[in-house]
Short mmCIF file of C-alpha atoms in Angstrom, two decimals:
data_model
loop_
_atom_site.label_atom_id
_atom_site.label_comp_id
_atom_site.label_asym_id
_atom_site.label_seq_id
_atom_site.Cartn_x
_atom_site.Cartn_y
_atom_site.Cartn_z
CA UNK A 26 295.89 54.90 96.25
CA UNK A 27 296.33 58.61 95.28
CA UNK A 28 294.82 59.86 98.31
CA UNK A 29 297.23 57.89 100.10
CA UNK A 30 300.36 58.96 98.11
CA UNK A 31 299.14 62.24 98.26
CA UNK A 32 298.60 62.20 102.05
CA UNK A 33 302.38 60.50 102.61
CA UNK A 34 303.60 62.90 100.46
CA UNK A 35 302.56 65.98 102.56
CA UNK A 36 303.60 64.41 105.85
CA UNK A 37 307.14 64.02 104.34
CA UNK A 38 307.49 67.38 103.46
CA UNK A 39 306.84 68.01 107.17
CA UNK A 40 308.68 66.03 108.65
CA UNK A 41 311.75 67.32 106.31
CA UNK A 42 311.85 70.25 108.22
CA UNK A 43 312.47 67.94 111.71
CA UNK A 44 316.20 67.94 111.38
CA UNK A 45 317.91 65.80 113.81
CA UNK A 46 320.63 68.29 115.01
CA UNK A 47 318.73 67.85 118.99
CA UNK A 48 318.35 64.77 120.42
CA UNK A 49 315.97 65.46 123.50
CA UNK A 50 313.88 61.69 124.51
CA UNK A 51 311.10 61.05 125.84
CA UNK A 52 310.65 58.48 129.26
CA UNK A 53 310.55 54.67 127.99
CA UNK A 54 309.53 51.49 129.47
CA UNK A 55 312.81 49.15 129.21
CA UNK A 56 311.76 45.68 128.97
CA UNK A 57 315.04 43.63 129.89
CA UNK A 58 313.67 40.04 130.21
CA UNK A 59 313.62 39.69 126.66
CA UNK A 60 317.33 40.10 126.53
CA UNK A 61 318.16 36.78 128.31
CA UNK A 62 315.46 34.80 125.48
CA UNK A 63 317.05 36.20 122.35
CA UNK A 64 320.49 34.18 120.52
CA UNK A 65 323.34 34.51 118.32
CA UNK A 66 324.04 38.23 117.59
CA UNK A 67 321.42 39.50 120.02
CA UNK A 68 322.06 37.78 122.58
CA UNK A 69 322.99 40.61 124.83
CA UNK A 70 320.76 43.45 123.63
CA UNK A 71 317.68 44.60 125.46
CA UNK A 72 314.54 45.10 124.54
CA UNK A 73 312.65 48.76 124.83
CA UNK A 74 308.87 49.05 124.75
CA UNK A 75 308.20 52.34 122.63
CA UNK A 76 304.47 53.75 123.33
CA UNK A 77 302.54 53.61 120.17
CA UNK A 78 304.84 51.95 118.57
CA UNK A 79 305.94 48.87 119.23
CA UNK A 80 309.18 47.15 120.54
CA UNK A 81 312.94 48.00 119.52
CA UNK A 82 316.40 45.93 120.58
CA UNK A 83 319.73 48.14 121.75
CA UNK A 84 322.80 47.03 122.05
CA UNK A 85 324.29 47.02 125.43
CA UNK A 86 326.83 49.65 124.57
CA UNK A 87 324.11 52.01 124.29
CA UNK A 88 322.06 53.84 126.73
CA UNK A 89 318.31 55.80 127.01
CA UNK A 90 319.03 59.55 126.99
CA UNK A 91 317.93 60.64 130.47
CA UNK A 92 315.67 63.96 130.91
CA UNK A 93 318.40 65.25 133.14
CA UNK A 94 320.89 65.06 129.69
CA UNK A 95 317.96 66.91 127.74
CA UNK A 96 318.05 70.04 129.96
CA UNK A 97 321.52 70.45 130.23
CA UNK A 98 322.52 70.03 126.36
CA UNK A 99 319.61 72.52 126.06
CA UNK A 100 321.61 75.07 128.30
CA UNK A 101 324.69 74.06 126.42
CA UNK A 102 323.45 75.09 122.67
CA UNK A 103 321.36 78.28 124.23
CA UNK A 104 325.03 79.34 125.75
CA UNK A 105 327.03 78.73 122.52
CA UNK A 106 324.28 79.15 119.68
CA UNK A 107 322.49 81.52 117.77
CA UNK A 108 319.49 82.46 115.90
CA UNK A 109 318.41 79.29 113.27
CA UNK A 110 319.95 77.06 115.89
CA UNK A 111 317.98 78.32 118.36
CA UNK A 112 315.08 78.33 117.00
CA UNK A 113 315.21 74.60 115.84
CA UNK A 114 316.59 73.43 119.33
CA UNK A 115 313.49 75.87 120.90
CA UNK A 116 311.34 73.68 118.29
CA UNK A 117 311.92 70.08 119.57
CA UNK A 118 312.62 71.13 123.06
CA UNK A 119 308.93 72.97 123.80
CA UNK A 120 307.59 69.76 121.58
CA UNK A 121 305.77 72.71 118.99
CA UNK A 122 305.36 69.75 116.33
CA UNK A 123 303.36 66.82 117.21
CA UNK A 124 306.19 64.76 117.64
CA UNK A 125 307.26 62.14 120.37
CA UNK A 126 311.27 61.42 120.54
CA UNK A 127 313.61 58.75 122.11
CA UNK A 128 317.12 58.39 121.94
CA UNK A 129 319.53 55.96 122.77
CA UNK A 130 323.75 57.32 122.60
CA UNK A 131 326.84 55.83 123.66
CA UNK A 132 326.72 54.16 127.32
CA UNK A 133 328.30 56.70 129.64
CA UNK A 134 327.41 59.71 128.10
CA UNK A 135 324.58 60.69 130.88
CA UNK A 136 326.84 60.20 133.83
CA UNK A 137 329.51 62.12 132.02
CA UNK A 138 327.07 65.06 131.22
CA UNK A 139 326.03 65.08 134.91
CA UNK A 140 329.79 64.93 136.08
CA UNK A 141 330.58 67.94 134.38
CA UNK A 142 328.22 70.08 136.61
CA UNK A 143 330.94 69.96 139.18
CA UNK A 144 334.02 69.63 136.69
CA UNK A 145 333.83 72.32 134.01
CA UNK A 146 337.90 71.98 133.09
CA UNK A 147 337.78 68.66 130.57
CA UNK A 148 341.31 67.63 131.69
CA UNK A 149 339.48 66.60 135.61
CA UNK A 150 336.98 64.37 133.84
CA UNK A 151 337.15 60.83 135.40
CA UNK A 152 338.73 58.46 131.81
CA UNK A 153 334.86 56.21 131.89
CA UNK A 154 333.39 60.30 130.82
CA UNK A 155 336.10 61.27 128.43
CA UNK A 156 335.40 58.19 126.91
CA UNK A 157 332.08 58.81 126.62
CA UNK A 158 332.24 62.36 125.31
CA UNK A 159 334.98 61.07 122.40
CA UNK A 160 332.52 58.95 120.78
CA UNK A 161 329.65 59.54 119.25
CA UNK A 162 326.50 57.55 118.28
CA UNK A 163 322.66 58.28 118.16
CA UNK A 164 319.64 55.82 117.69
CA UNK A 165 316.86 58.03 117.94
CA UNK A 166 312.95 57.55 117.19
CA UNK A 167 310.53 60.19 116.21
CA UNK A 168 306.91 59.69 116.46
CA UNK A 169 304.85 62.16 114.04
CA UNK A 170 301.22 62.38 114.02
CA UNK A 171 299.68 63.28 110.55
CA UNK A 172 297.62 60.97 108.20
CA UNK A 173 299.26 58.95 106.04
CA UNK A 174 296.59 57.44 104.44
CA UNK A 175 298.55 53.72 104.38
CA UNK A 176 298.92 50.89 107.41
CA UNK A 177 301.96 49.75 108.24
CA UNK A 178 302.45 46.65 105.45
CA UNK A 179 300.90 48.94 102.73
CA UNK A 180 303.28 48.99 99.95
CA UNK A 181 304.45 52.17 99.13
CA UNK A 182 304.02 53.53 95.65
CA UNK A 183 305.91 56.42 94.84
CA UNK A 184 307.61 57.88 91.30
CA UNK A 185 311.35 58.76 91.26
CA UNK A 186 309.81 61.91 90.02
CA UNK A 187 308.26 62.33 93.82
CA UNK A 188 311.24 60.58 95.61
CA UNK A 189 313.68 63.54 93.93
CA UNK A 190 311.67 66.30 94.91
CA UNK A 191 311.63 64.51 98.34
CA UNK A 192 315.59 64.52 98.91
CA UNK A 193 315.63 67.65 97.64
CA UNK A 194 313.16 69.48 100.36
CA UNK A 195 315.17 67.14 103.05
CA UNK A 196 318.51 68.80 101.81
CA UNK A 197 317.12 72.12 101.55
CA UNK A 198 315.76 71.69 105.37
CA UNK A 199 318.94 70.21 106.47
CA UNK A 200 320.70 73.36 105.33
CA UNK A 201 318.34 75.83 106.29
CA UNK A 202 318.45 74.27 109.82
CA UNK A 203 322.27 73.86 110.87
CA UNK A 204 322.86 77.38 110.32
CA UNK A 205 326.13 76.67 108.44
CA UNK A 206 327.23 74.78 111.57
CA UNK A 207 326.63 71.00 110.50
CA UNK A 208 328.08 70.70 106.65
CA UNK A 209 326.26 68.22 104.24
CA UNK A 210 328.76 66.37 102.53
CA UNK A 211 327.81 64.10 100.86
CA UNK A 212 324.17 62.04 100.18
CA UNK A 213 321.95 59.01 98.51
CA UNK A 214 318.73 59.81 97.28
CA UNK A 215 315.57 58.66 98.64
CA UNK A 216 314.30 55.27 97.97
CA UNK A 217 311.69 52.49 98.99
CA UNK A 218 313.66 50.10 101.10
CA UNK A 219 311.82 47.08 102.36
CA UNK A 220 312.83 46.23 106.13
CA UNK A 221 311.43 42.54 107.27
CA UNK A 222 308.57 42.67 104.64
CA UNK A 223 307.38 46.19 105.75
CA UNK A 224 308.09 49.00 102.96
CA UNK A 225 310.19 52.38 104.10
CA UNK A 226 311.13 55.29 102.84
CA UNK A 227 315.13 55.29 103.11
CA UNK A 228 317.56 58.92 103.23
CA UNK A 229 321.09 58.33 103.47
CA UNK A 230 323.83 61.46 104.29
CA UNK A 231 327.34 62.60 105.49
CA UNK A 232 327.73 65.79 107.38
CA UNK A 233 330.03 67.15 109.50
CA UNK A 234 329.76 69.52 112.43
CA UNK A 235 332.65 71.63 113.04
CA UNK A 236 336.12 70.02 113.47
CA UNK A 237 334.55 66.41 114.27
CA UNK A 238 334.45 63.78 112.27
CA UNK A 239 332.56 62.77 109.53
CA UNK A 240 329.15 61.46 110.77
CA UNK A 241 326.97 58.75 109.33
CA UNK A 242 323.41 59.36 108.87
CA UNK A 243 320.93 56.84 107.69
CA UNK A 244 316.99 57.96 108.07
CA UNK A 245 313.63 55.00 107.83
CA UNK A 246 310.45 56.44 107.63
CA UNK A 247 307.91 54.15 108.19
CA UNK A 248 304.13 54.98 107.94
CA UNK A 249 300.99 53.36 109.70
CA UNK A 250 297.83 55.24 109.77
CA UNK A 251 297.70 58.28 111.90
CA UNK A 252 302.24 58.57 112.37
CA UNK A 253 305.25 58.01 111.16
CA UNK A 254 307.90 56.13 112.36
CA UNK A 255 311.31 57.81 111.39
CA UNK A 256 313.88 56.06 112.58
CA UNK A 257 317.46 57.62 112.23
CA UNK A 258 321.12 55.75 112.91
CA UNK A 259 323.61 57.81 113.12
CA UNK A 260 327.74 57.29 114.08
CA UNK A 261 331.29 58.90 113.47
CA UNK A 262 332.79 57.33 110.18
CA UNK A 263 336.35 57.52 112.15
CA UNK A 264 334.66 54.99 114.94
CA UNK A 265 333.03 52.78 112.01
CA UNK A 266 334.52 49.57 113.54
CA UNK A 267 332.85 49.97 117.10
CA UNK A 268 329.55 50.52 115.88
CA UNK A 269 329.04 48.62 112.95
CA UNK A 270 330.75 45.49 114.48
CA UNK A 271 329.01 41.93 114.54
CA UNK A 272 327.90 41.89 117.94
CA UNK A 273 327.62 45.69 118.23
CA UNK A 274 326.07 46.87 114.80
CA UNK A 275 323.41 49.80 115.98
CA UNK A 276 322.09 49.33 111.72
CA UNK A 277 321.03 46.52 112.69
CA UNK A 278 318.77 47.67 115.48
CA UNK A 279 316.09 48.63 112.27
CA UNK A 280 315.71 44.71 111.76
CA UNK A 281 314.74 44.17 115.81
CA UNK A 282 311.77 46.78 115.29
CA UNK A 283 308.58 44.67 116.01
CA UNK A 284 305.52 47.27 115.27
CA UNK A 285 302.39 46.88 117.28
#
């Protein structure tokens, strides 16, 4: 059991210098016949397939970030940002770590991105893309190859002594990362959470990027064999009531997660 805690141990470390300031994805299978056999609150939402990992429900008011979004908020943060940015951006874009990512964001947003080839003054924008640029919310899964030591219904055994040093190297990343840009505000430290009888490691944060609103972050990382799962939620604390409503809660969308 040491090796193991040992071996989950290092892989967090790594994976707390992974800050979630990009959000390029990866191509997905969508699986939408499993929509139509699911009830009550989840009725609507659609099933994704997610290679090596298993199966994940999204709410209908969310969307798979399209390749075509990657490479043009890529040319975006290369216009307006500079050297720790950069490099981090450079980092997940060229896929350096061994990491694969998919994202799901407000519906809208990759027909809005596209529009704005053609329209650069914000005040043209059809209303359905200035919609979709005024809100703001992220589901995005990162796939990192390491041993772990564990299989996914292990139960993880670590000491608050290990879980503090943990939130500590993911704060210290989180700062060293933004460049000043993204403010911490606020944070929970780490802790085993246990999500449908599978054990997680669980961050919770504020930050705040610029003159935008406060943003919700909430971070799983899972751990089965040779990956991780992390698994991070994030939405705009002024637009709490869209995307934490009954029908419409993306936290939920952690307890649809069906692991292979």
């Amino acid at each position: 059991m040491y090796k193991a805690r040992k071996s989950i141990f290092i892989l967090l470390l790594i994976i707390t210098s992974c800050l979630n300031i990009a959000c390029f994805s990866s191509n997905i299978s969508k699986n939408e016949e499993k929509a139509v056999e699911m009830t009550g609150e989840y009725k609507n939402w659609i099933t994704f397939d997610i290679p090596n990992m298993g199966k994940i429900m999204i709410p209908p008011t969310l969307e798979l970030q399209t390749e075509e979004y990657n490479d043009m908020s890529y040319e975006l943060v290369k216009q307006n940002s500079s050297g720790k940015n950069i490099e981090a951006y450079d980092e997940l874009y060229s896929r350096k770590l061994n990491v694969n990512r998919f994202v799901f964001q407000q519906k809208g947003l990759n027909k809005a991105m596209a529009e704005t080839k053609n329209i650069k003054n914000y005040n043209l924008l059809s209303d359905n893309a200035k919609k979709a640029f005024s809100e703001y919310a992220r589901v995005c899964i990162d796939i990192i190859y390491g041993d772990t030591g564990v299989k996914i219904k292990d139960k993880l055994y670590l000491s608050r002594e290990d879980l503090n040093e943990l939130t500590e190297a993911r704060i210290n990343a989180f700062k060293q990362k933004t460049d000043g840009k993204i403010k911490l505000l606020d944070y929970e430290k780490a802790y085993v959470k246990n999500i449908n009888g599978i054990d997680c490691i669980y961050f919770k944060y504020n930050s705040k990027y610029e003159n935008n609103p406060m943003a919700v972050n909430e971070e799983y990382l899972f751990f089965n064999g040779d990956r991780c799962y992390q698994i991070s939620i994030l939405y705009r604390s002024t637009q709490k009531d869209i995307w934490t409503s009954e029908s419409n809660d993306i936290r939920q969308t952690i307890k649809t997660i069906k692991f292979l």
